[in-house]
mmCIF file of C-alpha atoms in Angstrom:
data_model
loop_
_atom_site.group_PDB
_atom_site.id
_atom_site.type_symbol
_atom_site.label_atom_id
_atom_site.label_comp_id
_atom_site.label_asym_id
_atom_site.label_seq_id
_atom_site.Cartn_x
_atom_site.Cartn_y
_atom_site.Cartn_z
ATOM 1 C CA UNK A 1 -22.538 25.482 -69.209
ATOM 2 C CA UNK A 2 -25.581 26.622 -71.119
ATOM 3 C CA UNK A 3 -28.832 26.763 -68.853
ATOM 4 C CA UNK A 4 -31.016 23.412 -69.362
ATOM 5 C CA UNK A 5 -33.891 23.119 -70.689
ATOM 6 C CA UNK A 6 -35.598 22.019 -67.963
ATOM 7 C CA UNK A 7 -33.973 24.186 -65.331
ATOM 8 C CA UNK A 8 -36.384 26.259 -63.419
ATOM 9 C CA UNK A 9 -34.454 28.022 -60.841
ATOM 10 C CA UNK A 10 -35.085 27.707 -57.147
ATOM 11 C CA UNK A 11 -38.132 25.103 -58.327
ATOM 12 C CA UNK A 12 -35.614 22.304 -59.940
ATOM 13 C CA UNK A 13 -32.752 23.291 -57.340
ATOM 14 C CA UNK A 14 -35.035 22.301 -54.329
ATOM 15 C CA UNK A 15 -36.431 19.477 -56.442
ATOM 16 C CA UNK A 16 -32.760 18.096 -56.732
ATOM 17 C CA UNK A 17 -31.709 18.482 -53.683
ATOM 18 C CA UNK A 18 -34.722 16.409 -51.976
ATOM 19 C CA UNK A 19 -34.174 13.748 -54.328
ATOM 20 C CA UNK A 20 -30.582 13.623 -53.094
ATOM 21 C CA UNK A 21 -32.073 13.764 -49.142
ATOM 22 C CA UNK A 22 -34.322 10.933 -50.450
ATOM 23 C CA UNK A 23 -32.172 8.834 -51.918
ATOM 24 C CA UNK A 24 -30.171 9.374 -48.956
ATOM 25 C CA UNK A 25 -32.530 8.291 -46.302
ATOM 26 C CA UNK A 26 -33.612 5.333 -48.121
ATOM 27 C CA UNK A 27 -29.861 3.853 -49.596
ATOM 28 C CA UNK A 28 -28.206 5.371 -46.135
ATOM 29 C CA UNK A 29 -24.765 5.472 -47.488
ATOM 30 C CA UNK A 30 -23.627 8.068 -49.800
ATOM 31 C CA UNK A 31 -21.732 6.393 -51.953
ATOM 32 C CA UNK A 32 -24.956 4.745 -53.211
ATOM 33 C CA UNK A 33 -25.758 7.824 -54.218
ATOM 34 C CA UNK A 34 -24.973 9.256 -57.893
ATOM 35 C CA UNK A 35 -25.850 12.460 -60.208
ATOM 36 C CA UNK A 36 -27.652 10.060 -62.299
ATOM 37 C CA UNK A 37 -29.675 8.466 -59.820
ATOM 38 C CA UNK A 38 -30.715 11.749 -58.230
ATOM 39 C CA UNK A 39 -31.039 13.083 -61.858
ATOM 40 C CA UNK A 40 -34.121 10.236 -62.506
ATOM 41 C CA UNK A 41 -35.467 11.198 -59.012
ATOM 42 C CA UNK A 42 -36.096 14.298 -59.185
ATOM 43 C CA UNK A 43 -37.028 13.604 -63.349
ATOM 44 C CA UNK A 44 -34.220 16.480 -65.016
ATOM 45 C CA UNK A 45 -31.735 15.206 -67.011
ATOM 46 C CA UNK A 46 -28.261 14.710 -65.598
ATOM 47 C CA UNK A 47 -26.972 18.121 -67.526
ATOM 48 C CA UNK A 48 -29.578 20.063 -65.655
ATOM 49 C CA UNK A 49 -27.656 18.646 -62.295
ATOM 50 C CA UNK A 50 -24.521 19.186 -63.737
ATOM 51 C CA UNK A 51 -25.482 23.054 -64.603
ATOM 52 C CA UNK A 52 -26.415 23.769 -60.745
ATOM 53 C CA UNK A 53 -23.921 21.521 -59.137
ATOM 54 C CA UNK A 54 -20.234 20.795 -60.388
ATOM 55 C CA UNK A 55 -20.201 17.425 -58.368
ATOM 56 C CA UNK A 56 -21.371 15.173 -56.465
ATOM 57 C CA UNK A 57 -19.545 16.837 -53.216
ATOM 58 C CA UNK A 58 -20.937 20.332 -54.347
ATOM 59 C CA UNK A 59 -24.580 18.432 -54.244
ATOM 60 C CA UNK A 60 -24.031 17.293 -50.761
ATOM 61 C CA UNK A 61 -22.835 19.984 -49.561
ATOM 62 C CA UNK A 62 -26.236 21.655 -50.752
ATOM 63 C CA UNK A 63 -27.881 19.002 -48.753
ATOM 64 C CA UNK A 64 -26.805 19.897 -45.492
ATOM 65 C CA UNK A 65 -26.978 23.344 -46.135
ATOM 66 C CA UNK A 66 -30.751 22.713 -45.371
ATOM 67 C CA UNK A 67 -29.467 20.450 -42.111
ATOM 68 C CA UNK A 68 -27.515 23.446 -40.730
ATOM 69 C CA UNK A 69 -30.580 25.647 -41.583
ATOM 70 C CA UNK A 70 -32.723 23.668 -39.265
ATOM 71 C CA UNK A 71 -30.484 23.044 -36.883
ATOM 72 C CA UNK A 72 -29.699 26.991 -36.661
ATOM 73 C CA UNK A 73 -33.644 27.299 -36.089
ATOM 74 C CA UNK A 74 -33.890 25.111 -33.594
ATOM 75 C CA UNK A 75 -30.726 26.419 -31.581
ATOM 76 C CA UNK A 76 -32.760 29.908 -32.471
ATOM 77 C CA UNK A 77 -35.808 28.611 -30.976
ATOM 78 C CA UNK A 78 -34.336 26.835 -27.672
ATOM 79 C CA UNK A 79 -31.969 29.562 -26.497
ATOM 80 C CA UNK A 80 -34.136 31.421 -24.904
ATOM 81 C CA UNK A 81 -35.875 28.987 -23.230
ATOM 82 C CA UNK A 82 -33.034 28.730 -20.804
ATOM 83 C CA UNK A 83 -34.709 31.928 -19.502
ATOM 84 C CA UNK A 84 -38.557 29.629 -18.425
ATOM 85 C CA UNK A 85 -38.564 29.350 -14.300
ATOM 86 C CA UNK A 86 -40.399 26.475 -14.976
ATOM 87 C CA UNK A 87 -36.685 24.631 -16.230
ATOM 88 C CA UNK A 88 -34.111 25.569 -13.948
ATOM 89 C CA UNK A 89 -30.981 23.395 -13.526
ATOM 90 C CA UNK A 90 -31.685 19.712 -14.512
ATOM 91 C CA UNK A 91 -34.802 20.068 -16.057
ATOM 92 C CA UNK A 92 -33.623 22.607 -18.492
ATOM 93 C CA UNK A 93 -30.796 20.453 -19.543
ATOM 94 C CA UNK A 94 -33.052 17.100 -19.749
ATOM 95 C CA UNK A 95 -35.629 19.341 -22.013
ATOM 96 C CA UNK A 96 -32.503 20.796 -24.319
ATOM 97 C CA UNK A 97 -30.847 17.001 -24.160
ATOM 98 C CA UNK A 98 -34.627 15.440 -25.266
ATOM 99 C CA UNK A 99 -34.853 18.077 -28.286
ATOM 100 C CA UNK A 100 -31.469 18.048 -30.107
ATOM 101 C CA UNK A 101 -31.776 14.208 -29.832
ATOM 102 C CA UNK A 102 -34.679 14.097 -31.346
ATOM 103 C CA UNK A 103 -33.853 16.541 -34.415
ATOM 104 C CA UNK A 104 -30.737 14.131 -34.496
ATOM 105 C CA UNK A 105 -32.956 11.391 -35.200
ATOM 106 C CA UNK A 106 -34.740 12.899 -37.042
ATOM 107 C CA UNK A 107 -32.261 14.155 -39.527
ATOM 108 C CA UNK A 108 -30.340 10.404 -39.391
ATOM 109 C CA UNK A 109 -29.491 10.749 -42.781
ATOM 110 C CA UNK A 110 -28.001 13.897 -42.873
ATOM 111 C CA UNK A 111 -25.689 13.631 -39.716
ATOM 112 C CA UNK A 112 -24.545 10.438 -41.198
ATOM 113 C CA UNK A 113 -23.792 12.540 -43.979
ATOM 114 C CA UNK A 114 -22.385 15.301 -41.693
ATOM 115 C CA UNK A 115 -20.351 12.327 -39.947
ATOM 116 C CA UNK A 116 -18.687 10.656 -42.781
ATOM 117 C CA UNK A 117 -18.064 13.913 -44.620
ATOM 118 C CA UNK A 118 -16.105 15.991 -41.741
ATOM 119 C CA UNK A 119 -14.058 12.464 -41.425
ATOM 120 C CA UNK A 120 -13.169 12.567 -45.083
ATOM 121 C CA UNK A 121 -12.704 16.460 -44.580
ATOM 122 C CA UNK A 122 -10.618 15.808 -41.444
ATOM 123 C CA UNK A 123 -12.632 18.545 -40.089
ATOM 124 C CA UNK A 124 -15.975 20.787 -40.249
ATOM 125 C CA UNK A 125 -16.239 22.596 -43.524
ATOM 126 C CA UNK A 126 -14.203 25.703 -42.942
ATOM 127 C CA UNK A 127 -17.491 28.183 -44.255
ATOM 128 C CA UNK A 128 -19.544 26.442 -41.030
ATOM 129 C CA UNK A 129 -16.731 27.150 -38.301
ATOM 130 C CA UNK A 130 -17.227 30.146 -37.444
ATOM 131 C CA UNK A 131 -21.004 29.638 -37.092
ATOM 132 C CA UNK A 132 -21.280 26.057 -35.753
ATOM 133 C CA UNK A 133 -17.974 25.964 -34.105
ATOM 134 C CA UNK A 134 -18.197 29.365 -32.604
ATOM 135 C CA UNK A 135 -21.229 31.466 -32.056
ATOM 136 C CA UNK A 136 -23.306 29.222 -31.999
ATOM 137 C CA UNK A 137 -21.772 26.966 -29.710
ATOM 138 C CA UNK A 138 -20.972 30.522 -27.435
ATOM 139 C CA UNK A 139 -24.812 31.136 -27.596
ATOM 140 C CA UNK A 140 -25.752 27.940 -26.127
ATOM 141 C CA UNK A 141 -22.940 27.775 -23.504
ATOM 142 C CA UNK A 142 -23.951 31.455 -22.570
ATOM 143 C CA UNK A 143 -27.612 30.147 -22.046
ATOM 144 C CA UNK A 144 -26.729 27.465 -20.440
ATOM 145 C CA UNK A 145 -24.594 28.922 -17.805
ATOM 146 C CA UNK A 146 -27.101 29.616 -15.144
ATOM 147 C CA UNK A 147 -27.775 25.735 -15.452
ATOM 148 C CA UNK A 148 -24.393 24.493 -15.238
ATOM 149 C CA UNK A 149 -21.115 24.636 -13.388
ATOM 150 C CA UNK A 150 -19.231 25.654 -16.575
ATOM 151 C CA UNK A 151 -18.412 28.304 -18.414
ATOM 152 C CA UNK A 152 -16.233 29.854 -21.032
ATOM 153 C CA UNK A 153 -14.319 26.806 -23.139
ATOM 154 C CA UNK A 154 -14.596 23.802 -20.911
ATOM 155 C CA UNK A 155 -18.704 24.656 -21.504
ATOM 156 C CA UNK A 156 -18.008 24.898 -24.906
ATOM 157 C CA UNK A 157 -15.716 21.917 -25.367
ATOM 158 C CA UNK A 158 -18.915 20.397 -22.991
ATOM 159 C CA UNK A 159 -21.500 21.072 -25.596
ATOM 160 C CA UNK A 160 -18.992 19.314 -28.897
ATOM 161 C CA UNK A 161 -18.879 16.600 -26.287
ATOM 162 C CA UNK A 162 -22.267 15.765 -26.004
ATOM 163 C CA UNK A 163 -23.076 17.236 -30.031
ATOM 164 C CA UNK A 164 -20.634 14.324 -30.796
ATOM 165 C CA UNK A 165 -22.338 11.646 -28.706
ATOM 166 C CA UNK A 166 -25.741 12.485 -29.881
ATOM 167 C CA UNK A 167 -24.422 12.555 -33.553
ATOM 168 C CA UNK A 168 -23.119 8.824 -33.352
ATOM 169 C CA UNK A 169 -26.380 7.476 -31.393
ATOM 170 C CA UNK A 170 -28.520 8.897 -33.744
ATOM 171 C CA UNK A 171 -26.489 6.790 -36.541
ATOM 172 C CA UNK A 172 -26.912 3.660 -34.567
ATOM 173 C CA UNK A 173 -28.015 0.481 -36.986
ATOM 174 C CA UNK A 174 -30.828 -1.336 -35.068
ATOM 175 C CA UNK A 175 -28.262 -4.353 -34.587
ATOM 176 C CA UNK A 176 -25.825 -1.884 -32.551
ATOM 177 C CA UNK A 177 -29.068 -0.791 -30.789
ATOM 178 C CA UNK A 178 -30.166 -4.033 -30.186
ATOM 179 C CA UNK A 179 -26.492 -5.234 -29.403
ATOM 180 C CA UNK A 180 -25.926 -2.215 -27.173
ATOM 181 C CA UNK A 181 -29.260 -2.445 -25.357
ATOM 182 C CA UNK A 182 -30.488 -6.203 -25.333
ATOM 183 C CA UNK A 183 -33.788 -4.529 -26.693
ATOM 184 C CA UNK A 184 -35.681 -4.477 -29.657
ATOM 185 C CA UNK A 185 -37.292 -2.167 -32.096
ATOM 186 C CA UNK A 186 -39.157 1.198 -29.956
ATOM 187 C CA UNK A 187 -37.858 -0.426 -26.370
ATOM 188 C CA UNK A 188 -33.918 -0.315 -27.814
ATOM 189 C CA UNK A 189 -34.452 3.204 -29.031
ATOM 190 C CA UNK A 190 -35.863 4.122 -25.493
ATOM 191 C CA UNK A 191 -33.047 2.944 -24.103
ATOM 192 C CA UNK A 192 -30.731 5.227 -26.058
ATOM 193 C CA UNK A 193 -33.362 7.932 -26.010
ATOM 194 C CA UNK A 194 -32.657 8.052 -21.981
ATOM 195 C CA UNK A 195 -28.758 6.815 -22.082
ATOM 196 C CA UNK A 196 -28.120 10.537 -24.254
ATOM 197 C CA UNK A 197 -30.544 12.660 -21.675
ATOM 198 C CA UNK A 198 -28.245 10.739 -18.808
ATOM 199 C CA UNK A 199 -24.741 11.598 -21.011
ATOM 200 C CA UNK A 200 -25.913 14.902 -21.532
ATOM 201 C CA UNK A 201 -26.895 15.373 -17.349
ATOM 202 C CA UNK A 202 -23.384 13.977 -16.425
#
């Protein structure tokens, strides 16, 4: 396909694929989500999508790219803090538990993404594997040994465990927070906030 137009590199391919997060966020399912809408979002025409993404898949895909990105940072950035004498033990785990719950929550939209796509899949994407599945997971059940009782697979299976939990909480509608927790609004969120830090402890 001949190059659009109005395709400016990097530029329009960041500008599509926030319009696609957007529109995600705000419609929360992505079948609600076409090349034409995020074509008038992000104001190209729907051949300048088309020239820098084959479908709709190859466009999601492209949006959690920038999820895994993050989530490699943070994994980056909270590795070594299993080395602070200030966290030993418990407190370590409750500070690790607190921050990848919180990115979860954060990135709502995207894990939903992440959820429903792997299910449709059957399984991760086979290019994030090796990364997501294995060293990264490795790293963090390396760091985490001096904290835990586990080590080797059952501290890696461990960590999918509670990555798995924390992926469906964060997805939680705020009736199956409110059903879950007889609470409303920031007091049902709480609730989950501190169920996931006691998941992640057991």
């Amino acid at each position: 396909m001949a190059r659009p137009v109005d395709a400016d590199s990097a530029e329009t391919y960041e500008s599509i694929v926030s319009a696609a997060r957007d529109l995600l966020a705000e419609h929360g399912d992505v079948d609600s989500v076409s090349l034409r809408k995020v074509a008038a979002a992000a104001s190209v025409s729907l051949g300048t999508i088309q020239y820098y993404f084959e479908n709709k898949n190859a466009l999601l895909e492209a949006c959690l790219d920038g999820y895994y990105a993050r989530l490699s940072a943070l994994a980056t950035r909270l590795i070594p803090a299993s080395q602070d004498p200030e966290r030993r033990g418990r407190p370590f785990i409750e500070f690790i538990a607190r921050e990848l719950f919180e990115f979860a929550c954060r990135e709502r939209a995207l894990v939903k993404l992440r959820v429903s796509t792997n299910a449709k899949r059957g399984e991760l994407h086979p290019r994030r594997q090796v990364e997501f599945m294995g060293s990264m997971i490795q790293a963090a059940a390396t760091s985490l040994e001096p904290h835990i009782e586990l080590s080797g697979p059952p501290a890696r299976l461990a960590i999918q465990s509670v990555a798995s939990v924390m992926s469906r909480m964060a997805v939680l509608t705020d009736s199956e927070r409110e059903t879950l927790t007889d609470r409303t609004g920031a007091e049902a969120q709480n609730s989950i906030v501190e169920h996931v830090v006691a998941a992640t402890l057991a």
